[in-house]
Amino acid sequence: MKLFNKIFAGQSLISWFLQITLIYLAWAVADHKIVNNLYTISGAAIILILIYLSLAHDNRHRQSKK
């Protein structure tokens, strides 16, 4: 689990993974590979919340190191 907490370009790897997942989801909806419905929007909202929490955790971790 420590692998996901490694910092790369100012963010943890889990933050990068979540952001890439959100980009893939948006791209798949734009290409009509995934239907744009309530489940897709809810999934995107959950990913956004997880990104926010991950970035907040990164910031808190960075502040505690100082």
PDB file of N, CA, C and O in Angstrom:
ATOM      1  N   MET A   1       0.817  -1.197   0.000  1.00  0.00           N
ATOM      2  CA  MET A   1       0.000   0.000   0.000  1.00  0.00           C
ATOM      3  C   MET A   1       0.862   1.262   0.000  1.00  0.00           C
ATOM      4  O   MET A   1       0.410   2.299  -0.409  1.00  0.00           O
ATOM      5  N   LYS A   2       2.107   1.128   0.469  1.00  0.00           N
ATOM      6  CA  LYS A   2       2.996   2.292   0.463  1.00  0.00           C
ATOM      7  C   LYS A   2       3.308   2.747  -0.953  1.00  0.00           C
ATOM      8  O   LYS A   2       3.650   3.905  -1.163  1.00  0.00           O
ATOM      9  N   LEU A   3       3.192   1.844  -1.924  1.00  0.00           N
ATOM     10  CA  LEU A   3       3.452   2.210  -3.302  1.00  0.00           C
ATOM     11  C   LEU A   3       2.494   3.307  -3.758  1.00  0.00           C
ATOM     12  O   LEU A   3       2.888   4.236  -4.460  1.00  0.00           O
ATOM     13  N   PHE A   4       1.234   3.232  -3.361  1.00  0.00           N
ATOM     14  CA  PHE A   4       0.250   4.230  -3.776  1.00  0.00           C
ATOM     15  C   PHE A   4       0.474   5.579  -3.110  1.00  0.00           C
ATOM     16  O   PHE A   4      -0.025   6.588  -3.574  1.00  0.00           O
ATOM     17  N   ASN A   5       1.213   5.600  -1.993  1.00  0.00           N
ATOM     18  CA  ASN A   5       1.483   6.853  -1.305  1.00  0.00           C
ATOM     19  C   ASN A   5       2.755   7.527  -1.790  1.00  0.00           C
ATOM     20  O   ASN A   5       3.098   8.601  -1.311  1.00  0.00           O
ATOM     21  N   LYS A   6       3.468   6.909  -2.730  1.00  0.00           N
ATOM     22  CA  LYS A   6       4.663   7.528  -3.296  1.00  0.00           C
ATOM     23  C   LYS A   6       4.255   8.791  -4.037  1.00  0.00           C
ATOM     24  O   LYS A   6       3.251   8.821  -4.750  1.00  0.00           O
ATOM     25  N   ILE A   7       5.049   9.828  -3.876  1.00  0.00           N
ATOM     26  CA  ILE A   7       4.753  11.107  -4.508  1.00  0.00           C
ATOM     27  C   ILE A   7       5.439  11.172  -5.873  1.00  0.00           C
ATOM     28  O   ILE A   7       6.620  10.876  -6.009  1.00  0.00           O
ATOM     29  N   PHE A   8       4.666  11.542  -6.889  1.00  0.00           N
ATOM     30  CA  PHE A   8       5.181  11.731  -8.239  1.00  0.00           C
ATOM     31  C   PHE A   8       4.595  13.041  -8.758  1.00  0.00           C
ATOM     32  O   PHE A   8       3.372  13.182  -8.847  1.00  0.00           O
ATOM     33  N   ALA A   9       5.450  13.996  -9.063  1.00  0.00           N
ATOM     34  CA  ALA A   9       5.028  15.306  -9.583  1.00  0.00           C
ATOM     35  C   ALA A   9       4.054  15.997  -8.634  1.00  0.00           C
ATOM     36  O   ALA A   9       3.084  16.621  -9.053  1.00  0.00           O
ATOM     37  N   GLY A  10       4.297  15.880  -7.345  1.00  0.00           N
ATOM     38  CA  GLY A  10       3.497  16.587  -6.353  1.00  0.00           C
ATOM     39  C   GLY A  10       2.231  15.880  -5.905  1.00  0.00           C
ATOM     40  O   GLY A  10       1.508  16.393  -5.053  1.00  0.00           O
ATOM     41  N   GLN A  11       1.932  14.723  -6.478  1.00  0.00           N
ATOM     42  CA  GLN A  11       0.730  13.981  -6.118  1.00  0.00           C
ATOM     43  C   GLN A  11       1.082  12.521  -5.899  1.00  0.00           C
ATOM     44  O   GLN A  11       2.024  12.011  -6.480  1.00  0.00           O
ATOM     45  N   SER A  12       0.264  11.852  -5.090  1.00  0.00           N
ATOM     46  CA  SER A  12       0.486  10.428  -4.890  1.00  0.00           C
ATOM     47  C   SER A  12       0.036   9.661  -6.131  1.00  0.00           C
ATOM     48  O   SER A  12      -0.731  10.169  -6.949  1.00  0.00           O
ATOM     49  N   LEU A  13       0.525   8.444  -6.253  1.00  0.00           N
ATOM     50  CA  LEU A  13       0.174   7.625  -7.415  1.00  0.00           C
ATOM     51  C   LEU A  13      -1.316   7.308  -7.450  1.00  0.00           C
ATOM     52  O   LEU A  13      -1.896   7.202  -8.538  1.00  0.00           O
ATOM     53  N   ILE A  14      -1.949   7.181  -6.290  1.00  0.00           N
ATOM     54  CA  ILE A  14      -3.392   6.908  -6.276  1.00  0.00           C
ATOM     55  C   ILE A  14      -4.164   8.100  -6.840  1.00  0.00           C
ATOM     56  O   ILE A  14      -5.158   7.927  -7.548  1.00  0.00           O
ATOM     57  N   SER A  15      -3.691   9.311  -6.580  1.00  0.00           N
ATOM     58  CA  SER A  15      -4.331  10.500  -7.153  1.00  0.00           C
ATOM     59  C   SER A  15      -4.218  10.486  -8.672  1.00  0.00           C
ATOM     60  O   SER A  15      -5.184  10.786  -9.379  1.00  0.00           O
ATOM     61  N   TRP A  16      -3.033  10.149  -9.157  1.00  0.00           N
ATOM     62  CA  TRP A  16      -2.840  10.066 -10.606  1.00  0.00           C
ATOM     63  C   TRP A  16      -3.743   8.995 -11.210  1.00  0.00           C
ATOM     64  O   TRP A  16      -4.362   9.209 -12.256  1.00  0.00           O
ATOM     65  N   PHE A  17      -3.805   7.836 -10.569  1.00  0.00           N
ATOM     66  CA  PHE A  17      -4.631   6.744 -11.077  1.00  0.00           C
ATOM     67  C   PHE A  17      -6.103   7.159 -11.147  1.00  0.00           C
ATOM     68  O   PHE A  17      -6.787   6.905 -12.142  1.00  0.00           O
ATOM     69  N   LEU A  18      -6.598   7.814 -10.094  1.00  0.00           N
ATOM     70  CA  LEU A  18      -7.996   8.245 -10.078  1.00  0.00           C
ATOM     71  C   LEU A  18      -8.268   9.283 -11.164  1.00  0.00           C
ATOM     72  O   LEU A  18      -9.317   9.247 -11.819  1.00  0.00           O
ATOM     73  N   GLN A  19      -7.342  10.198 -11.377  1.00  0.00           N
ATOM     74  CA  GLN A  19      -7.529  11.211 -12.408  1.00  0.00           C
ATOM     75  C   GLN A  19      -7.521  10.598 -13.798  1.00  0.00           C
ATOM     76  O   GLN A  19      -8.332  10.977 -14.658  1.00  0.00           O
ATOM     77  N   ILE A  20      -6.647   9.640 -14.030  1.00  0.00           N
ATOM     78  CA  ILE A  20      -6.611   8.962 -15.327  1.00  0.00           C
ATOM     79  C   ILE A  20      -7.890   8.156 -15.531  1.00  0.00           C
ATOM     80  O   ILE A  20      -8.429   8.099 -16.645  1.00  0.00           O
ATOM     81  N   THR A  21      -8.399   7.559 -14.459  1.00  0.00           N
ATOM     82  CA  THR A  21      -9.669   6.822 -14.552  1.00  0.00           C
ATOM     83  C   THR A  21     -10.809   7.759 -14.924  1.00  0.00           C
ATOM     84  O   THR A  21     -11.656   7.416 -15.766  1.00  0.00           O
ATOM     85  N   LEU A  22     -10.845   8.945 -14.340  1.00  0.00           N
ATOM     86  CA  LEU A  22     -11.892   9.913 -14.667  1.00  0.00           C
ATOM     87  C   LEU A  22     -11.768  10.374 -16.118  1.00  0.00           C
ATOM     88  O   LEU A  22     -12.783  10.505 -16.815  1.00  0.00           O
ATOM     89  N   ILE A  23     -10.555  10.593 -16.587  1.00  0.00           N
ATOM     90  CA  ILE A  23     -10.347  10.980 -17.984  1.00  0.00           C
ATOM     91  C   ILE A  23     -10.824   9.865 -18.919  1.00  0.00           C
ATOM     92  O   ILE A  23     -11.497  10.126 -19.925  1.00  0.00           O
ATOM     93  N   TYR A  24     -10.492   8.611 -18.575  1.00  0.00           N
ATOM     94  CA  TYR A  24     -10.950   7.486 -19.394  1.00  0.00           C
ATOM     95  C   TYR A  24     -12.472   7.411 -19.425  1.00  0.00           C
ATOM     96  O   TYR A  24     -13.068   7.190 -20.487  1.00  0.00           O
ATOM     97  N   LEU A  25     -13.103   7.608 -18.274  1.00  0.00           N
ATOM     98  CA  LEU A  25     -14.569   7.561 -18.206  1.00  0.00           C
ATOM     99  C   LEU A  25     -15.182   8.648 -19.086  1.00  0.00           C
ATOM    100  O   LEU A  25     -16.118   8.383 -19.850  1.00  0.00           O
ATOM    101  N   ALA A  26     -14.637   9.867 -18.999  1.00  0.00           N
ATOM    102  CA  ALA A  26     -15.163  10.962 -19.822  1.00  0.00           C
ATOM    103  C   ALA A  26     -14.949  10.683 -21.306  1.00  0.00           C
ATOM    104  O   ALA A  26     -15.829  10.950 -22.133  1.00  0.00           O
ATOM    105  N   TRP A  27     -13.792  10.139 -21.649  1.00  0.00           N
ATOM    106  CA  TRP A  27     -13.493   9.830 -23.044  1.00  0.00           C
ATOM    107  C   TRP A  27     -14.423   8.736 -23.571  1.00  0.00           C
ATOM    108  O   TRP A  27     -14.891   8.797 -24.705  1.00  0.00           O
ATOM    109  N   ALA A  28     -14.677   7.735 -22.744  1.00  0.00           N
ATOM    110  CA  ALA A  28     -15.558   6.640 -23.161  1.00  0.00           C
ATOM    111  C   ALA A  28     -16.987   7.137 -23.372  1.00  0.00           C
ATOM    112  O   ALA A  28     -17.669   6.693 -24.304  1.00  0.00           O
ATOM    113  N   VAL A  29     -17.433   8.068 -22.546  1.00  0.00           N
ATOM    114  CA  VAL A  29     -18.769   8.639 -22.733  1.00  0.00           C
ATOM    115  C   VAL A  29     -18.800   9.471 -24.008  1.00  0.00           C
ATOM    116  O   VAL A  29     -19.764   9.407 -24.776  1.00  0.00           O
ATOM    117  N   ALA A  30     -17.746  10.245 -24.254  1.00  0.00           N
ATOM    118  CA  ALA A  30     -17.698  11.085 -25.451  1.00  0.00           C
ATOM    119  C   ALA A  30     -17.670  10.246 -26.732  1.00  0.00           C
ATOM    120  O   ALA A  30     -18.233  10.654 -27.751  1.00  0.00           O
ATOM    121  N   ASP A  31     -17.036   9.077 -26.686  1.00  0.00           N
ATOM    122  CA  ASP A  31     -16.982   8.182 -27.849  1.00  0.00           C
ATOM    123  C   ASP A  31     -18.173   7.232 -27.921  1.00  0.00           C
ATOM    124  O   ASP A  31     -18.193   6.343 -28.776  1.00  0.00           O
ATOM    125  N   HIS A  32     -19.123   7.395 -27.022  1.00  0.00           N
ATOM    126  CA  HIS A  32     -20.346   6.572 -26.964  1.00  0.00           C
ATOM    127  C   HIS A  32     -20.053   5.101 -26.708  1.00  0.00           C
ATOM    128  O   HIS A  32     -20.786   4.222 -27.151  1.00  0.00           O
ATOM    129  N   LYS A  33     -18.952   4.820 -26.002  1.00  0.00           N
ATOM    130  CA  LYS A  33     -18.663   3.450 -25.592  1.00  0.00           C
ATOM    131  C   LYS A  33     -19.400   3.122 -24.298  1.00  0.00           C
ATOM    132  O   LYS A  33     -19.683   1.960 -24.027  1.00  0.00           O
ATOM    133  N   ILE A  34     -19.664   4.143 -23.498  1.00  0.00           N
ATOM    134  CA  ILE A  34     -20.409   4.006 -22.253  1.00  0.00           C
ATOM    135  C   ILE A  34     -21.609   4.938 -22.343  1.00  0.00           C
ATOM    136  O   ILE A  34     -21.484   6.088 -22.771  1.00  0.00           O
ATOM    137  N   VAL A  35     -22.757   4.457 -21.933  1.00  0.00           N
ATOM    138  CA  VAL A  35     -23.974   5.255 -21.985  1.00  0.00           C
ATOM    139  C   VAL A  35     -23.917   6.331 -20.905  1.00  0.00           C
ATOM    140  O   VAL A  35     -23.507   6.080 -19.773  1.00  0.00           O
ATOM    141  N   ASN A  36     -24.320   7.532 -21.264  1.00  0.00           N
ATOM    142  CA  ASN A  36     -24.356   8.632 -20.310  1.00  0.00           C
ATOM    143  C   ASN A  36     -25.694   8.574 -19.561  1.00  0.00           C
ATOM    144  O   ASN A  36     -26.704   9.082 -20.035  1.00  0.00           O
ATOM    145  N   ASN A  37     -25.683   7.920 -18.413  1.00  0.00           N
ATOM    146  CA  ASN A  37     -26.893   7.806 -17.618  1.00  0.00           C
ATOM    147  C   ASN A  37     -26.576   8.096 -16.148  1.00  0.00           C
ATOM    148  O   ASN A  37     -25.473   8.539 -15.819  1.00  0.00           O
ATOM    149  N   LEU A  38     -27.524   7.836 -15.280  1.00  0.00           N
ATOM    150  CA  LEU A  38     -27.350   8.149 -13.863  1.00  0.00           C
ATOM    151  C   LEU A  38     -26.214   7.351 -13.240  1.00  0.00           C
ATOM    152  O   LEU A  38     -25.481   7.867 -12.395  1.00  0.00           O
ATOM    153  N   TYR A  39     -26.014   6.114 -13.652  1.00  0.00           N
ATOM    154  CA  TYR A  39     -24.930   5.293 -13.102  1.00  0.00           C
ATOM    155  C   TYR A  39     -23.557   5.864 -13.480  1.00  0.00           C
ATOM    156  O   TYR A  39     -22.645   5.894 -12.660  1.00  0.00           O
ATOM    157  N   THR A  40     -23.425   6.317 -14.704  1.00  0.00           N
ATOM    158  CA  THR A  40     -22.161   6.898 -15.151  1.00  0.00           C
ATOM    159  C   THR A  40     -21.883   8.197 -14.405  1.00  0.00           C
ATOM    160  O   THR A  40     -20.757   8.440 -13.956  1.00  0.00           O
ATOM    161  N   ILE A  41     -22.893   9.033 -14.270  1.00  0.00           N
ATOM    162  CA  ILE A  41     -22.728  10.298 -13.568  1.00  0.00           C
ATOM    163  C   ILE A  41     -22.415  10.051 -12.099  1.00  0.00           C
ATOM    164  O   ILE A  41     -21.556  10.722 -11.509  1.00  0.00           O
ATOM    165  N   SER A  42     -23.071   9.070 -11.497  1.00  0.00           N
ATOM    166  CA  SER A  42     -22.788   8.732 -10.094  1.00  0.00           C
ATOM    167  C   SER A  42     -21.368   8.198  -9.943  1.00  0.00           C
ATOM    168  O   SER A  42     -20.674   8.542  -8.979  1.00  0.00           O
ATOM    169  N   GLY A  43     -20.926   7.374 -10.872  1.00  0.00           N
ATOM    170  CA  GLY A  43     -19.557   6.864 -10.845  1.00  0.00           C
ATOM    171  C   GLY A  43     -18.547   7.991 -10.963  1.00  0.00           C
ATOM    172  O   GLY A  43     -17.535   8.007 -10.256  1.00  0.00           O
ATOM    173  N   ALA A  44     -18.816   8.936 -11.856  1.00  0.00           N
ATOM    174  CA  ALA A  44     -17.913  10.081 -12.009  1.00  0.00           C
ATOM    175  C   ALA A  44     -17.894  10.927 -10.740  1.00  0.00           C
ATOM    176  O   ALA A  44     -16.832  11.407 -10.323  1.00  0.00           O
ATOM    177  N   ALA A  45     -19.036  11.084 -10.096  1.00  0.00           N
ATOM    178  CA  ALA A  45     -19.094  11.856  -8.850  1.00  0.00           C
ATOM    179  C   ALA A  45     -18.296  11.165  -7.747  1.00  0.00           C
ATOM    180  O   ALA A  45     -17.570  11.827  -6.987  1.00  0.00           O
ATOM    181  N   ILE A  46     -18.403   9.859  -7.672  1.00  0.00           N
ATOM    182  CA  ILE A  46     -17.636   9.110  -6.659  1.00  0.00           C
ATOM    183  C   ILE A  46     -16.139   9.240  -6.931  1.00  0.00           C
ATOM    184  O   ILE A  46     -15.350   9.441  -5.997  1.00  0.00           O
ATOM    185  N   ILE A  47     -15.745   9.140  -8.195  1.00  0.00           N
ATOM    186  CA  ILE A  47     -14.326   9.289  -8.537  1.00  0.00           C
ATOM    187  C   ILE A  47     -13.844  10.691  -8.181  1.00  0.00           C
ATOM    188  O   ILE A  47     -12.745  10.860  -7.647  1.00  0.00           O
ATOM    189  N   LEU A  48     -14.663  11.722  -8.451  1.00  0.00           N
ATOM    190  CA  LEU A  48     -14.285  13.086  -8.097  1.00  0.00           C
ATOM    191  C   LEU A  48     -14.101  13.251  -6.591  1.00  0.00           C
ATOM    192  O   LEU A  48     -13.155  13.908  -6.141  1.00  0.00           O
ATOM    193  N   ILE A  49     -14.988  12.670  -5.812  1.00  0.00           N
ATOM    194  CA  ILE A  49     -14.867  12.742  -4.350  1.00  0.00           C
ATOM    195  C   ILE A  49     -13.600  12.031  -3.890  1.00  0.00           C
ATOM    196  O   ILE A  49     -12.871  12.528  -3.028  1.00  0.00           O
ATOM    197  N   LEU A  50     -13.309  10.876  -4.472  1.00  0.00           N
ATOM    198  CA  LEU A  50     -12.090  10.152  -4.114  1.00  0.00           C
ATOM    199  C   LEU A  50     -10.833  10.933  -4.495  1.00  0.00           C
ATOM    200  O   LEU A  50      -9.845  10.929  -3.759  1.00  0.00           O
ATOM    201  N   ILE A  51     -10.874  11.624  -5.640  1.00  0.00           N
ATOM    202  CA  ILE A  51      -9.736  12.464  -6.037  1.00  0.00           C
ATOM    203  C   ILE A  51      -9.543  13.578  -5.024  1.00  0.00           C
ATOM    204  O   ILE A  51      -8.419  13.858  -4.597  1.00  0.00           O
ATOM    205  N   TYR A  52     -10.627  14.227  -4.637  1.00  0.00           N
ATOM    206  CA  TYR A  52     -10.541  15.307  -3.654  1.00  0.00           C
ATOM    207  C   TYR A  52      -9.959  14.798  -2.339  1.00  0.00           C
ATOM    208  O   TYR A  52      -9.062  15.429  -1.763  1.00  0.00           O
ATOM    209  N   LEU A  53     -10.450  13.665  -1.870  1.00  0.00           N
ATOM    210  CA  LEU A  53      -9.952  13.109  -0.613  1.00  0.00           C
ATOM    211  C   LEU A  53      -8.481  12.719  -0.727  1.00  0.00           C
ATOM    212  O   LEU A  53      -7.697  12.935   0.209  1.00  0.00           O
ATOM    213  N   SER A  54      -8.085  12.167  -1.852  1.00  0.00           N
ATOM    214  CA  SER A  54      -6.700  11.780  -2.054  1.00  0.00           C
ATOM    215  C   SER A  54      -5.778  12.992  -2.085  1.00  0.00           C
ATOM    216  O   SER A  54      -4.707  12.991  -1.473  1.00  0.00           O
ATOM    217  N   LEU A  55      -6.194  14.047  -2.768  1.00  0.00           N
ATOM    218  CA  LEU A  55      -5.386  15.259  -2.812  1.00  0.00           C
ATOM    219  C   LEU A  55      -5.322  15.934  -1.441  1.00  0.00           C
ATOM    220  O   LEU A  55      -4.278  16.474  -1.062  1.00  0.00           O
ATOM    221  N   ALA A  56      -6.418  15.907  -0.701  1.00  0.00           N
ATOM    222  CA  ALA A  56      -6.415  16.461   0.651  1.00  0.00           C
ATOM    223  C   ALA A  56      -5.470  15.657   1.547  1.00  0.00           C
ATOM    224  O   ALA A  56      -4.742  16.231   2.373  1.00  0.00           O
ATOM    225  N   HIS A  57      -5.480  14.338   1.387  1.00  0.00           N
ATOM    226  CA  HIS A  57      -4.566  13.493   2.156  1.00  0.00           C
ATOM    227  C   HIS A  57      -3.118  13.792   1.791  1.00  0.00           C
ATOM    228  O   HIS A  57      -2.252  13.861   2.674  1.00  0.00           O
ATOM    229  N   ASP A  58      -2.849  13.981   0.508  1.00  0.00           N
ATOM    230  CA  ASP A  58      -1.496  14.328   0.070  1.00  0.00           C
ATOM    231  C   ASP A  58      -1.050  15.644   0.704  1.00  0.00           C
ATOM    232  O   ASP A  58       0.086  15.764   1.162  1.00  0.00           O
ATOM    233  N   ASN A  59      -1.930  16.627   0.711  1.00  0.00           N
ATOM    234  CA  ASN A  59      -1.601  17.924   1.288  1.00  0.00           C
ATOM    235  C   ASN A  59      -1.352  17.809   2.788  1.00  0.00           C
ATOM    236  O   ASN A  59      -0.400  18.394   3.309  1.00  0.00           O
ATOM    237  N   ARG A  60      -2.183  17.047   3.472  1.00  0.00           N
ATOM    238  CA  ARG A  60      -2.016  16.855   4.910  1.00  0.00           C
ATOM    239  C   ARG A  60      -0.700  16.137   5.202  1.00  0.00           C
ATOM    240  O   ARG A  60       0.024  16.487   6.120  1.00  0.00           O
ATOM    241  N   HIS A  61      -0.375  15.158   4.383  1.00  0.00           N
ATOM    242  CA  HIS A  61       0.877  14.409   4.536  1.00  0.00           C
ATOM    243  C   HIS A  61       2.076  15.313   4.274  1.00  0.00           C
ATOM    244  O   HIS A  61       3.082  15.256   4.974  1.00  0.00           O
ATOM    245  N   ARG A  62       1.955  16.181   3.269  1.00  0.00           N
ATOM    246  CA  ARG A  62       3.033  17.103   2.936  1.00  0.00           C
ATOM    247  C   ARG A  62       3.231  18.122   4.050  1.00  0.00           C
ATOM    248  O   ARG A  62       4.365  18.486   4.388  1.00  0.00           O
ATOM    249  N   GLN A  63       2.144  18.599   4.642  1.00  0.00           N
ATOM    250  CA  GLN A  63       2.225  19.590   5.721  1.00  0.00           C
ATOM    251  C   GLN A  63       2.853  18.985   6.979  1.00  0.00           C
ATOM    252  O   GLN A  63       3.559  19.662   7.710  1.00  0.00           O
ATOM    253  N   SER A  64       2.589  17.710   7.230  1.00  0.00           N
ATOM    254  CA  SER A  64       3.133  17.068   8.433  1.00  0.00           C
ATOM    255  C   SER A  64       4.632  16.800   8.319  1.00  0.00           C
ATOM    256  O   SER A  64       5.312  16.657   9.324  1.00  0.00           O
ATOM    257  N   LYS A  65       5.145  16.735   7.088  1.00  0.00           N
ATOM    258  CA  LYS A  65       6.577  16.517   6.896  1.00  0.00           C
ATOM    259  C   LYS A  65       7.399  17.774   7.169  1.00  0.00           C
ATOM    260  O   LYS A  65       8.573  17.684   7.442  1.00  0.00           O
ATOM    261  N   LYS A  66       6.765  18.940   7.086  1.00  0.00           N
ATOM    262  CA  LYS A  66       7.504  20.199   7.292  1.00  0.00           C
ATOM    263  C   LYS A  66       7.827  20.448   8.705  1.00  0.00           C
ATOM    264  O   LYS A  66       7.654  20.106   9.667  1.00  0.00           O
TER     265      LYS A  66
END
